Tab-separated table of C-alpha atoms in Angstrom:
chain	number	residue	atom	x	y	z
U	1	UNK	CA	-34.713	133.300	35.643
U	2	UNK	CA	-35.001	129.723	34.360
U	3	UNK	CA	-35.262	126.589	36.490
U	4	UNK	CA	-31.801	125.475	35.367
U	5	UNK	CA	-30.286	128.790	36.504
U	6	UNK	CA	-32.010	128.564	39.878
U	7	UNK	CA	-30.863	124.986	40.398
U	8	UNK	CA	-27.271	125.846	39.463
U	9	UNK	CA	-27.231	128.770	41.890
U	10	UNK	CA	-28.731	126.627	44.652
U	11	UNK	CA	-26.195	123.856	44.036
U	12	UNK	CA	-23.325	126.342	44.295
U	13	UNK	CA	-24.682	127.700	47.583
U	14	UNK	CA	-25.228	124.276	49.080
U	15	UNK	CA	-21.827	122.964	48.044
U	16	UNK	CA	-20.165	125.854	49.870
U	17	UNK	CA	-22.313	125.172	52.940
U	18	UNK	CA	-21.350	121.486	53.010
U	19	UNK	CA	-17.828	122.432	54.108
U	20	UNK	CA	-18.942	124.835	56.809
U	21	UNK	CA	-19.122	124.755	60.591
U	22	UNK	CA	-19.403	121.429	62.470
U	23	UNK	CA	-20.842	121.219	65.988
U	24	UNK	CA	-19.617	118.723	68.540
U	25	UNK	CA	-16.130	118.114	69.966
U	26	UNK	CA	-13.159	117.375	67.731
U	27	UNK	CA	-11.446	114.134	68.698
U	28	UNK	CA	-8.442	114.121	71.011
U	29	UNK	CA	-6.619	110.946	72.047
U	30	UNK	CA	-7.075	110.287	75.790
U	31	UNK	CA	-3.958	110.507	77.898
U	32	UNK	CA	-2.532	107.222	79.126
U	33	UNK	CA	-0.145	106.679	82.028
U	34	UNK	CA	2.380	104.172	80.684
U	35	UNK	CA	5.514	102.836	82.444
U	36	UNK	CA	8.841	103.699	80.849
U	37	UNK	CA	9.887	100.040	80.616
U	38	UNK	CA	8.774	96.504	81.404
U	39	UNK	CA	9.618	94.923	84.754
U	40	UNK	CA	11.403	91.994	83.110
U	41	UNK	CA	13.107	94.159	80.498
U	42	UNK	CA	16.667	93.094	79.701
U	43	UNK	CA	19.275	93.370	76.998
U	44	UNK	CA	17.848	90.268	75.374
U	45	UNK	CA	14.330	91.654	75.592
U	46	UNK	CA	15.319	95.266	75.144
U	47	UNK	CA	14.355	98.153	72.922
U	48	UNK	CA	13.989	97.627	69.208
U	49	UNK	CA	12.308	99.517	66.390
U	50	UNK	CA	12.081	96.482	64.098
U	51	UNK	CA	8.684	95.635	62.669
U	52	UNK	CA	7.562	92.388	61.042
U	53	UNK	CA	4.446	91.746	58.995
U	54	UNK	CA	5.060	87.993	58.720
U	55	UNK	CA	6.137	87.474	62.302
U	56	UNK	CA	6.165	83.655	62.157
U	57	UNK	CA	9.126	83.651	59.761
U	58	UNK	CA	11.392	84.496	62.698
U	59	UNK	CA	11.148	80.796	63.644
U	60	UNK	CA	12.683	79.796	60.285
U	61	UNK	CA	10.364	76.774	60.156
U	62	UNK	CA	9.096	75.706	56.724
U	63	UNK	CA	6.344	73.582	58.259
U	64	UNK	CA	5.027	76.555	60.226
U	65	UNK	CA	5.231	78.756	57.116
U	66	UNK	CA	3.059	76.317	55.172
U	67	UNK	CA	0.534	76.050	57.994
U	68	UNK	CA	0.137	79.833	58.405
U	69	UNK	CA	-0.219	80.215	54.634
U	70	UNK	CA	-3.106	77.720	54.736
U	71	UNK	CA	-4.670	79.473	57.711
U	72	UNK	CA	-4.524	82.879	56.034
U	73	UNK	CA	-6.012	81.558	52.819
U	74	UNK	CA	-8.740	79.251	54.118
U	75	UNK	CA	-9.737	80.061	57.712
U	76	UNK	CA	-13.485	80.703	57.715
U	77	UNK	CA	-13.439	83.052	60.719
U	78	UNK	CA	-11.024	85.296	58.804
U	79	UNK	CA	-13.239	85.195	55.719
U	80	UNK	CA	-16.232	86.178	57.855
U	81	UNK	CA	-14.177	89.015	59.384
U	82	UNK	CA	-13.339	90.296	55.907
U	83	UNK	CA	-17.056	90.460	55.105
U	84	UNK	CA	-17.623	92.500	58.270
U	85	UNK	CA	-15.018	94.978	57.029
U	86	UNK	CA	-16.799	95.189	53.671
U	87	UNK	CA	-20.078	95.910	55.475
U	88	UNK	CA	-18.436	98.692	57.505
U	89	UNK	CA	-16.976	100.243	54.366
U	90	UNK	CA	-20.394	100.118	52.758
U	91	UNK	CA	-21.755	102.043	55.752
U	92	UNK	CA	-19.357	104.901	54.880
U	93	UNK	CA	-20.874	105.186	51.414
U	94	UNK	CA	-24.347	105.012	52.957
U	95	UNK	CA	-23.564	107.877	55.352
U	96	UNK	CA	-21.903	109.937	52.619
U	97	UNK	CA	-24.987	109.569	50.408
U	98	UNK	CA	-26.872	111.953	52.755
U	99	UNK	CA	-24.632	114.766	51.528
U	100	UNK	CA	-25.789	114.285	47.929
U	101	UNK	CA	-29.144	115.266	46.416
U	102	UNK	CA	-31.892	112.679	46.227
U	103	UNK	CA	-33.315	112.676	42.705
U	104	UNK	CA	-36.237	110.541	41.625
U	105	UNK	CA	-38.533	110.307	38.651
U	106	UNK	CA	-42.189	109.302	39.035
U	107	UNK	CA	-43.922	109.211	35.622
U	108	UNK	CA	-47.671	108.556	35.755
U	109	UNK	CA	-50.685	108.226	33.516
U	110	UNK	CA	-54.310	108.540	34.725
U	111	UNK	CA	-57.762	108.620	33.167
U	112	UNK	CA	-60.561	110.181	35.237
U	113	UNK	CA	-64.085	111.631	35.083
U	114	UNK	CA	-65.171	114.648	37.109
U	115	UNK	CA	-68.532	114.978	38.827
U	116	UNK	CA	-71.367	116.396	36.699
U	117	UNK	CA	-72.701	118.217	39.773
U	118	UNK	CA	-69.852	120.738	39.857
U	119	UNK	CA	-69.198	123.655	37.502
U	120	UNK	CA	-67.635	122.546	34.228
U	121	UNK	CA	-67.912	118.965	35.478
U	122	UNK	CA	-69.013	115.777	33.887
U	123	UNK	CA	-66.022	115.418	31.611
U	124	UNK	CA	-63.701	112.473	31.109
U	125	UNK	CA	-60.017	112.955	30.275
U	126	UNK	CA	-56.427	111.750	30.475
U	127	UNK	CA	-53.488	113.187	32.372
U	128	UNK	CA	-49.917	112.223	31.556
U	129	UNK	CA	-46.993	113.462	33.633
U	130	UNK	CA	-43.204	112.964	33.694
U	131	UNK	CA	-41.969	114.747	36.843
U	132	UNK	CA	-38.433	114.763	38.254
U	133	UNK	CA	-38.064	115.637	41.929
U	134	UNK	CA	-34.948	116.461	43.969
U	135	UNK	CA	-34.178	117.141	47.635
U	136	UNK	CA	-30.856	118.207	49.075
U	137	UNK	CA	-30.040	118.847	52.738
U	138	UNK	CA	-27.665	121.698	53.518
U	139	UNK	CA	-25.190	120.372	56.104
U	140	UNK	CA	-24.883	123.688	57.929
U	141	UNK	CA	-23.888	122.258	61.303
U	142	UNK	CA	-22.035	119.094	60.243
U	143	UNK	CA	-24.630	116.422	61.049
U	144	UNK	CA	-23.891	114.553	57.835
U	145	UNK	CA	-20.138	115.089	58.008
U	146	UNK	CA	-20.017	113.843	61.602
U	147	UNK	CA	-21.992	110.801	60.506
U	148	UNK	CA	-19.481	110.111	57.740
U	149	UNK	CA	-16.662	110.596	60.251
U	150	UNK	CA	-18.273	108.053	62.605
U	151	UNK	CA	-18.824	105.548	59.793
U	152	UNK	CA	-15.223	105.952	58.638
U	153	UNK	CA	-13.915	105.334	62.152
U	154	UNK	CA	-16.210	102.305	62.478
U	155	UNK	CA	-14.741	100.909	59.252
U	156	UNK	CA	-11.215	101.466	60.542
U	157	UNK	CA	-12.159	99.756	63.822
U	158	UNK	CA	-13.569	96.848	61.827
U	159	UNK	CA	-10.292	96.536	59.926
U	160	UNK	CA	-8.343	96.595	63.187
U	161	UNK	CA	-10.686	93.934	64.596
U	162	UNK	CA	-9.913	91.789	61.557
U	163	UNK	CA	-6.179	92.331	62.080
U	164	UNK	CA	-6.548	91.363	65.755
U	165	UNK	CA	-8.507	88.262	64.787
U	166	UNK	CA	-5.921	87.318	62.160
U	167	UNK	CA	-3.070	87.708	64.658
U	168	UNK	CA	-4.960	85.675	67.262
U	169	UNK	CA	-5.698	82.834	64.829
U	170	UNK	CA	-2.129	82.833	63.494
U	171	UNK	CA	-0.769	82.679	67.052
U	172	UNK	CA	-3.215	79.915	67.956
U	173	UNK	CA	-2.083	77.934	64.910
U	174	UNK	CA	1.601	78.459	65.724
U	175	UNK	CA	1.099	77.462	69.372
U	176	UNK	CA	-0.816	74.356	68.324
U	177	UNK	CA	1.894	73.511	65.796
U	178	UNK	CA	4.640	73.655	68.422
U	179	UNK	CA	2.510	71.743	70.918
U	180	UNK	CA	2.169	69.025	68.291
U	181	UNK	CA	5.920	68.978	67.639
U	182	UNK	CA	6.573	68.768	71.396
U	183	UNK	CA	4.215	65.779	71.505
U	184	UNK	CA	6.213	64.248	68.637
U	185	UNK	CA	9.353	64.581	70.726
U	186	UNK	CA	7.613	62.937	73.671
U	187	UNK	CA	6.436	60.133	71.385
U	188	UNK	CA	10.019	59.484	70.288
U	189	UNK	CA	11.183	59.420	73.911
U	190	UNK	CA	8.442	57.005	74.983
U	191	UNK	CA	8.915	54.827	71.885
U	192	UNK	CA	12.590	54.529	72.739
U	193	UNK	CA	11.560	53.635	76.287
U	194	UNK	CA	9.205	50.939	74.981
U	195	UNK	CA	12.006	49.381	72.925
U	196	UNK	CA	14.356	49.488	75.905
U	197	UNK	CA	11.779	47.928	78.215
U	198	UNK	CA	10.954	45.217	75.708
U	199	UNK	CA	14.641	44.332	75.772
U	200	UNK	CA	14.678	44.484	79.569
U	201	UNK	CA	11.647	42.207	79.781
U	202	UNK	CA	13.244	39.678	77.424
U	203	UNK	CA	16.453	39.746	79.411
U	204	UNK	CA	14.575	39.367	82.709
U	205	UNK	CA	12.553	36.429	81.353
U	206	UNK	CA	15.752	34.697	80.220
U	207	UNK	CA	17.320	35.207	83.641
U	208	UNK	CA	14.183	33.904	85.327
U	209	UNK	CA	14.333	30.732	83.251
U	210	UNK	CA	17.915	30.286	84.406
U	211	UNK	CA	16.873	30.850	88.003
U	212	UNK	CA	18.948	34.004	88.333
U	213	UNK	CA	15.981	36.269	89.178
U	214	UNK	CA	12.513	35.728	90.617
U	215	UNK	CA	9.200	35.916	88.771
U	216	UNK	CA	8.587	39.162	90.670
U	217	UNK	CA	11.207	40.892	88.507
U	218	UNK	CA	9.460	39.600	85.387
U	219	UNK	CA	6.089	40.915	86.574
U	220	UNK	CA	7.599	44.305	87.402
U	221	UNK	CA	9.281	44.513	83.994
U	222	UNK	CA	6.026	43.563	82.268
U	223	UNK	CA	4.086	46.197	84.242
U	224	UNK	CA	6.578	48.932	83.341
U	225	UNK	CA	6.435	47.989	79.653
U	226	UNK	CA	2.621	48.033	79.671
U	227	UNK	CA	2.647	51.448	81.340
U	228	UNK	CA	4.952	52.812	78.643
U	229	UNK	CA	2.709	51.418	75.890
U	230	UNK	CA	-0.321	53.066	77.516
U	231	UNK	CA	1.577	56.382	77.705
U	232	UNK	CA	2.475	56.056	74.024
U	233	UNK	CA	-1.185	55.498	73.066
U	234	UNK	CA	-2.216	58.520	75.141
U	235	UNK	CA	0.370	60.713	73.388
U	236	UNK	CA	-0.829	59.565	69.966
U	237	UNK	CA	-4.374	60.389	71.021
U	238	UNK	CA	-3.243	63.884	72.042
U	239	UNK	CA	-1.487	64.291	68.714
U	240	UNK	CA	-4.613	63.347	66.768
U	241	UNK	CA	-6.693	65.874	68.714
U	242	UNK	CA	-4.107	68.627	68.211
U	243	UNK	CA	-3.825	67.875	64.492
U	244	UNK	CA	-7.631	68.037	64.140
U	245	UNK	CA	-7.681	71.426	65.897
U	246	UNK	CA	-5.066	72.718	63.453
U	247	UNK	CA	-7.145	71.392	60.547
U	248	UNK	CA	-10.073	73.571	61.673
U	249	UNK	CA	-7.822	76.639	61.863
U	250	UNK	CA	-6.511	75.864	58.382
U	251	UNK	CA	-10.048	75.540	57.028
U	252	UNK	CA	-9.542	71.894	56.103
U	253	UNK	CA	-11.451	68.684	56.937
U	254	UNK	CA	-9.626	66.856	59.721
U	255	UNK	CA	-9.784	63.585	57.761
U	256	UNK	CA	-7.829	65.139	54.862
U	257	UNK	CA	-5.323	67.145	56.912
U	258	UNK	CA	-1.980	65.903	58.239
U	259	UNK	CA	1.232	67.331	59.614
U	260	UNK	CA	4.269	65.046	59.281
U	261	UNK	CA	5.944	63.707	62.416
U	262	UNK	CA	8.631	66.240	63.337
U	263	UNK	CA	10.059	66.180	66.881
U	264	UNK	CA	10.739	69.630	68.302
U	265	UNK	CA	14.373	70.568	68.820
U	266	UNK	CA	16.649	73.594	69.034
U	267	UNK	CA	15.733	76.764	70.902
U	268	UNK	CA	13.003	79.338	70.373
U	269	UNK	CA	14.152	82.720	69.003
U	270	UNK	CA	14.664	85.656	71.363
U	271	UNK	CA	12.164	88.494	70.867
U	272	UNK	CA	12.932	92.050	72.077
U	273	UNK	CA	9.935	93.593	73.834
U	274	UNK	CA	10.590	97.240	72.993
U	275	UNK	CA	8.914	100.038	74.950
U	276	UNK	CA	5.418	99.962	76.501
U	277	UNK	CA	4.456	103.049	74.467
U	278	UNK	CA	5.009	101.061	71.268
U	279	UNK	CA	2.052	98.827	72.170
U	280	UNK	CA	-0.357	101.670	71.333
U	281	UNK	CA	0.774	101.491	67.706
U	282	UNK	CA	1.522	97.766	67.483
U	283	UNK	CA	-1.538	96.109	69.072
U	284	UNK	CA	-4.525	95.954	66.698
U	285	UNK	CA	-6.977	95.579	69.600
U	286	UNK	CA	-5.732	98.864	71.095
U	287	UNK	CA	-5.963	100.569	67.711
U	288	UNK	CA	-9.478	99.146	67.356
U	289	UNK	CA	-10.532	100.580	70.733
U	290	UNK	CA	-9.055	103.951	69.775
U	291	UNK	CA	-10.943	104.004	66.440
U	292	UNK	CA	-14.142	103.192	68.337
U	293	UNK	CA	-13.431	106.265	70.455
U	294	UNK	CA	-13.216	108.383	67.302
U	295	UNK	CA	-16.561	107.013	66.103
U	296	UNK	CA	-18.344	107.672	69.399
U	297	UNK	CA	-16.857	111.166	69.588
U	298	UNK	CA	-18.227	111.912	66.102
U	299	UNK	CA	-21.661	110.634	67.153
U	300	UNK	CA	-21.699	113.269	69.891
U	301	UNK	CA	-21.490	115.777	67.029
U	302	UNK	CA	-24.409	114.086	65.268
U	303	UNK	CA	-26.488	114.242	68.465
U	304	UNK	CA	-25.510	117.896	69.035
U	305	UNK	CA	-26.553	118.854	65.495
U	306	UNK	CA	-30.101	117.701	66.296
U	307	UNK	CA	-30.498	120.851	68.445
U	308	UNK	CA	-29.908	123.104	65.410
U	309	UNK	CA	-32.155	123.934	62.455
U	310	UNK	CA	-31.806	121.988	59.248
U	311	UNK	CA	-32.421	123.364	55.772
U	312	UNK	CA	-33.270	121.343	52.708
U	313	UNK	CA	-33.696	122.499	49.153
U	314	UNK	CA	-36.539	120.857	47.266
U	315	UNK	CA	-37.266	121.141	43.589
U	316	UNK	CA	-39.216	119.508	40.834
U	317	UNK	CA	-39.530	119.858	37.113
U	318	UNK	CA	-41.103	117.900	34.318
U	319	UNK	CA	-43.872	117.744	31.767
U	320	UNK	CA	-47.611	117.374	32.053
U	321	UNK	CA	-50.290	117.051	29.370
U	322	UNK	CA	-53.678	115.524	28.735
U	323	UNK	CA	-52.453	114.039	25.455
U	324	UNK	CA	-49.369	111.865	25.482
U	325	UNK	CA	-48.366	113.232	22.063
U	326	UNK	CA	-48.033	116.707	23.591
U	327	UNK	CA	-46.268	115.557	26.787
U	328	UNK	CA	-42.830	116.829	25.821
U	329	UNK	CA	-43.921	120.041	24.098
U	330	UNK	CA	-42.343	123.269	25.290
U	331	UNK	CA	-45.613	124.441	26.812
U	332	UNK	CA	-46.048	121.246	28.837
U	333	UNK	CA	-43.168	122.131	31.137
U	334	UNK	CA	-43.590	122.810	34.829
U	335	UNK	CA	-41.098	123.407	37.655
U	336	UNK	CA	-40.780	124.556	41.212
U	337	UNK	CA	-37.953	125.159	43.686
U	338	UNK	CA	-37.731	126.352	47.268
U	339	UNK	CA	-36.119	125.829	50.678
U	340	UNK	CA	-37.577	123.844	53.542
U	341	UNK	CA	-36.516	124.761	57.079
U	342	UNK	CA	-36.910	122.439	60.060
U	343	UNK	CA	-36.568	124.060	63.499
U	344	UNK	CA	-36.662	121.757	66.570
U	345	UNK	CA	-38.774	123.823	68.970
U	346	UNK	CA	-40.068	121.160	71.359
U	347	UNK	CA	-38.968	117.512	71.235
U	348	UNK	CA	-40.063	116.328	74.660
U	349	UNK	CA	-36.433	115.972	75.797
U	350	UNK	CA	-35.550	113.484	73.059
U	351	UNK	CA	-32.538	115.389	71.738
U	352	UNK	CA	-31.185	116.026	75.225
U	353	UNK	CA	-31.614	112.370	76.180
U	354	UNK	CA	-29.928	111.209	72.960
U	355	UNK	CA	-26.996	113.546	73.556
U	356	UNK	CA	-26.618	112.209	77.094
U	357	UNK	CA	-26.644	108.638	75.781
U	358	UNK	CA	-23.933	109.351	73.181
U	359	UNK	CA	-21.746	111.142	75.732
U	360	UNK	CA	-22.090	108.251	78.188
U	361	UNK	CA	-21.290	105.767	75.407
U	362	UNK	CA	-18.144	107.735	74.568
U	363	UNK	CA	-17.077	107.699	78.230
U	364	UNK	CA	-17.735	103.957	78.336
U	365	UNK	CA	-15.469	103.393	75.333
U	366	UNK	CA	-12.784	105.566	76.976
U	367	UNK	CA	-12.773	103.165	79.928
U	368	UNK	CA	-12.690	100.178	77.553
U	369	UNK	CA	-9.726	101.753	75.758
U	370	UNK	CA	-7.826	102.232	79.025
U	371	UNK	CA	-8.676	98.687	80.134
U	372	UNK	CA	-7.441	97.264	76.832
U	373	UNK	CA	-4.093	99.010	77.326
U	374	UNK	CA	-3.724	97.684	80.882
U	375	UNK	CA	-4.537	94.137	79.757
U	376	UNK	CA	-2.023	94.417	76.914
U	377	UNK	CA	0.727	95.582	79.290
U	378	UNK	CA	-0.075	92.745	81.703
U	379	UNK	CA	0.018	90.207	78.883
U	380	UNK	CA	3.489	91.344	77.791
U	381	UNK	CA	4.755	91.303	81.387
U	382	UNK	CA	3.431	87.755	81.876
U	383	UNK	CA	5.163	86.518	78.716
U	384	UNK	CA	8.448	88.261	79.538
U	385	UNK	CA	8.353	86.817	83.054
U	386	UNK	CA	7.600	83.359	81.657
U	387	UNK	CA	10.491	83.660	79.220
U	388	UNK	CA	12.870	84.518	82.050
U	389	UNK	CA	11.607	81.726	84.333
U	390	UNK	CA	11.467	79.135	81.547
U	391	UNK	CA	15.175	79.746	80.907
U	392	UNK	CA	15.901	79.023	84.572
U	393	UNK	CA	13.603	75.993	84.575
U	394	UNK	CA	15.166	74.611	81.385
U	395	UNK	CA	18.670	74.775	82.844
U	396	UNK	CA	17.504	72.953	85.993
U	397	UNK	CA	15.637	70.351	83.953
U	398	UNK	CA	18.699	69.687	81.820
U	399	UNK	CA	20.608	68.907	85.017
U	400	UNK	CA	17.738	66.650	86.141
U	401	UNK	CA	17.906	64.704	82.858
U	402	UNK	CA	21.671	64.268	83.148
U	403	UNK	CA	21.475	63.182	86.807
U	404	UNK	CA	18.544	60.779	86.301
U	405	UNK	CA	20.205	59.200	83.256
U	406	UNK	CA	23.368	58.669	85.250
U	407	UNK	CA	21.331	57.193	88.141
U	408	UNK	CA	19.544	54.815	85.739
U	409	UNK	CA	22.824	53.588	84.292
U	410	UNK	CA	24.299	53.121	87.788
U	411	UNK	CA	21.229	51.206	88.996
U	412	UNK	CA	21.413	48.903	85.959
U	413	UNK	CA	25.108	48.206	86.604
U	414	UNK	CA	24.409	47.468	90.292
U	415	UNK	CA	21.513	45.168	89.371
U	416	UNK	CA	23.701	43.294	86.924
U	417	UNK	CA	26.301	43.002	89.687
U	418	UNK	CA	23.725	41.717	92.145
U	419	UNK	CA	24.008	44.686	94.548
U	420	UNK	CA	20.633	46.342	93.732
U	421	UNK	CA	17.087	45.086	93.362
U	422	UNK	CA	15.166	45.234	90.128
U	423	UNK	CA	12.734	47.637	91.797
U	424	UNK	CA	15.618	50.113	92.073
U	425	UNK	CA	16.250	49.781	88.346
U	426	UNK	CA	12.583	50.298	87.509
U	427	UNK	CA	12.357	53.376	89.691
U	428	UNK	CA	15.505	54.847	88.113
U	429	UNK	CA	14.161	54.170	84.606
U	430	UNK	CA	10.842	55.827	85.436
U	431	UNK	CA	12.608	58.877	86.852
U	432	UNK	CA	14.874	59.217	83.802
U	433	UNK	CA	11.973	58.848	81.356
U	434	UNK	CA	9.828	61.368	83.232
U	435	UNK	CA	12.718	63.852	83.261
U	436	UNK	CA	13.180	63.519	79.496
U	437	UNK	CA	9.468	63.955	78.866
U	438	UNK	CA	9.384	67.003	81.118
U	439	UNK	CA	12.302	68.431	79.161
U	440	UNK	CA	10.289	67.974	75.929
U	441	UNK	CA	7.298	69.712	77.495
U	442	UNK	CA	9.465	72.620	78.628
U	443	UNK	CA	10.863	73.058	75.127
U	444	UNK	CA	7.309	73.166	73.770
U	445	UNK	CA	6.367	75.699	76.463
U	446	UNK	CA	9.357	77.820	75.473
U	447	UNK	CA	8.219	77.934	71.842
U	448	UNK	CA	4.568	78.598	72.642
U	449	UNK	CA	5.512	81.319	75.122
U	450	UNK	CA	7.568	82.996	72.400
U	451	UNK	CA	4.553	82.827	70.082
U	452	UNK	CA	2.356	84.343	72.777
U	453	UNK	CA	4.913	87.068	73.483
U	454	UNK	CA	4.855	88.015	69.808
U	455	UNK	CA	1.062	88.063	69.918
U	456	UNK	CA	1.149	90.240	73.057
U	457	UNK	CA	3.448	92.653	71.214
U	458	UNK	CA	0.934	92.909	68.388
U	459	UNK	CA	2.937	90.774	65.974
U	460	UNK	CA	5.601	93.488	65.786
U	461	UNK	CA	8.780	94.157	67.717
């Protein structure tokens, strides 16, 4: 029987063995006790099977669309995450390589002289060789296949981690964008207040010159105007900081990045929460934790396989001659083939300890998986509760704006009629301005809470 025939027969045998029995537990998804609905579930935030890949488009905001496009294309954390996924996918190919034969060539040429004090010694000669060696492990008990399974699950977990990171960065960008637009609305309110108070100061100064009011009224009007100008500068400072933070998310230098002034208006879209069970499929961080469970479960199989014998097939063939001209002659051939069996008889408890470590690691990841689900449920409940309470707060704040505006107008009329002091007017103006600014902040909170609800739902609803 020739070497080629032996190698072909061995390859056939080993290929059939590679699909054989695998030790270790097969993966089963842990049971999870989920509520049937959310506490703040309602018709508005009810059940829905709709899914969205570009969740931000629900806001119908061209400025937000442009920002998220920049973030997706240029954010450096996302680019780094993509490289981590590529590394994890490379680890699959690395693990799968153990199932294939290792083949290597090691040609050599030596010139040597033997000792003259031994029989037939004292000669000098050359030796040329061109050997080809191969080794192939038979995966009888699934050690290699479990390793490939673990690497595949790790790669899937890495992809889910990237998806979770992308969703988090997109949500952070959207929240920052709506915070900035809420600041723009505040800026408009305060700017209008500055113009009004400049007019009030001018009017008060004119009346003081005519002796109609005291210099105290002028000083009070000047103080209120200065306060408004200071508030305006503070808001512009906040806007600059928020814009710079968005520049970082978009992967752009802050000095070359700008978002046009655009005061926030309208109402944030309503997002249905769906069912708690849908979070297991929608949240990338939950899917990541579940894929990590699969990987750790497979590693239990790898650790279990260490208790079983392993068989490798080794072979070599090539040419050897003392004259390089005869190296590839028919008679210069040599070959050898045979199995190598490794039986773990005594390992000093290493295999048992390693198995215990992998089982404990799996149990640890089970607890992490369950904790991730609980945190996800809590996050959705918090956002649904906030949505409900923000609606109530917005209605009350709208009434506060209407009442304080009416009080300001009444105080101004009474002051002009001489029945109220200027201090009353100033207090009414401050109250009305604060109410309007609070209304702008609430609108921004409504938008950012909607963004965070979408993030809590995994970007899908």
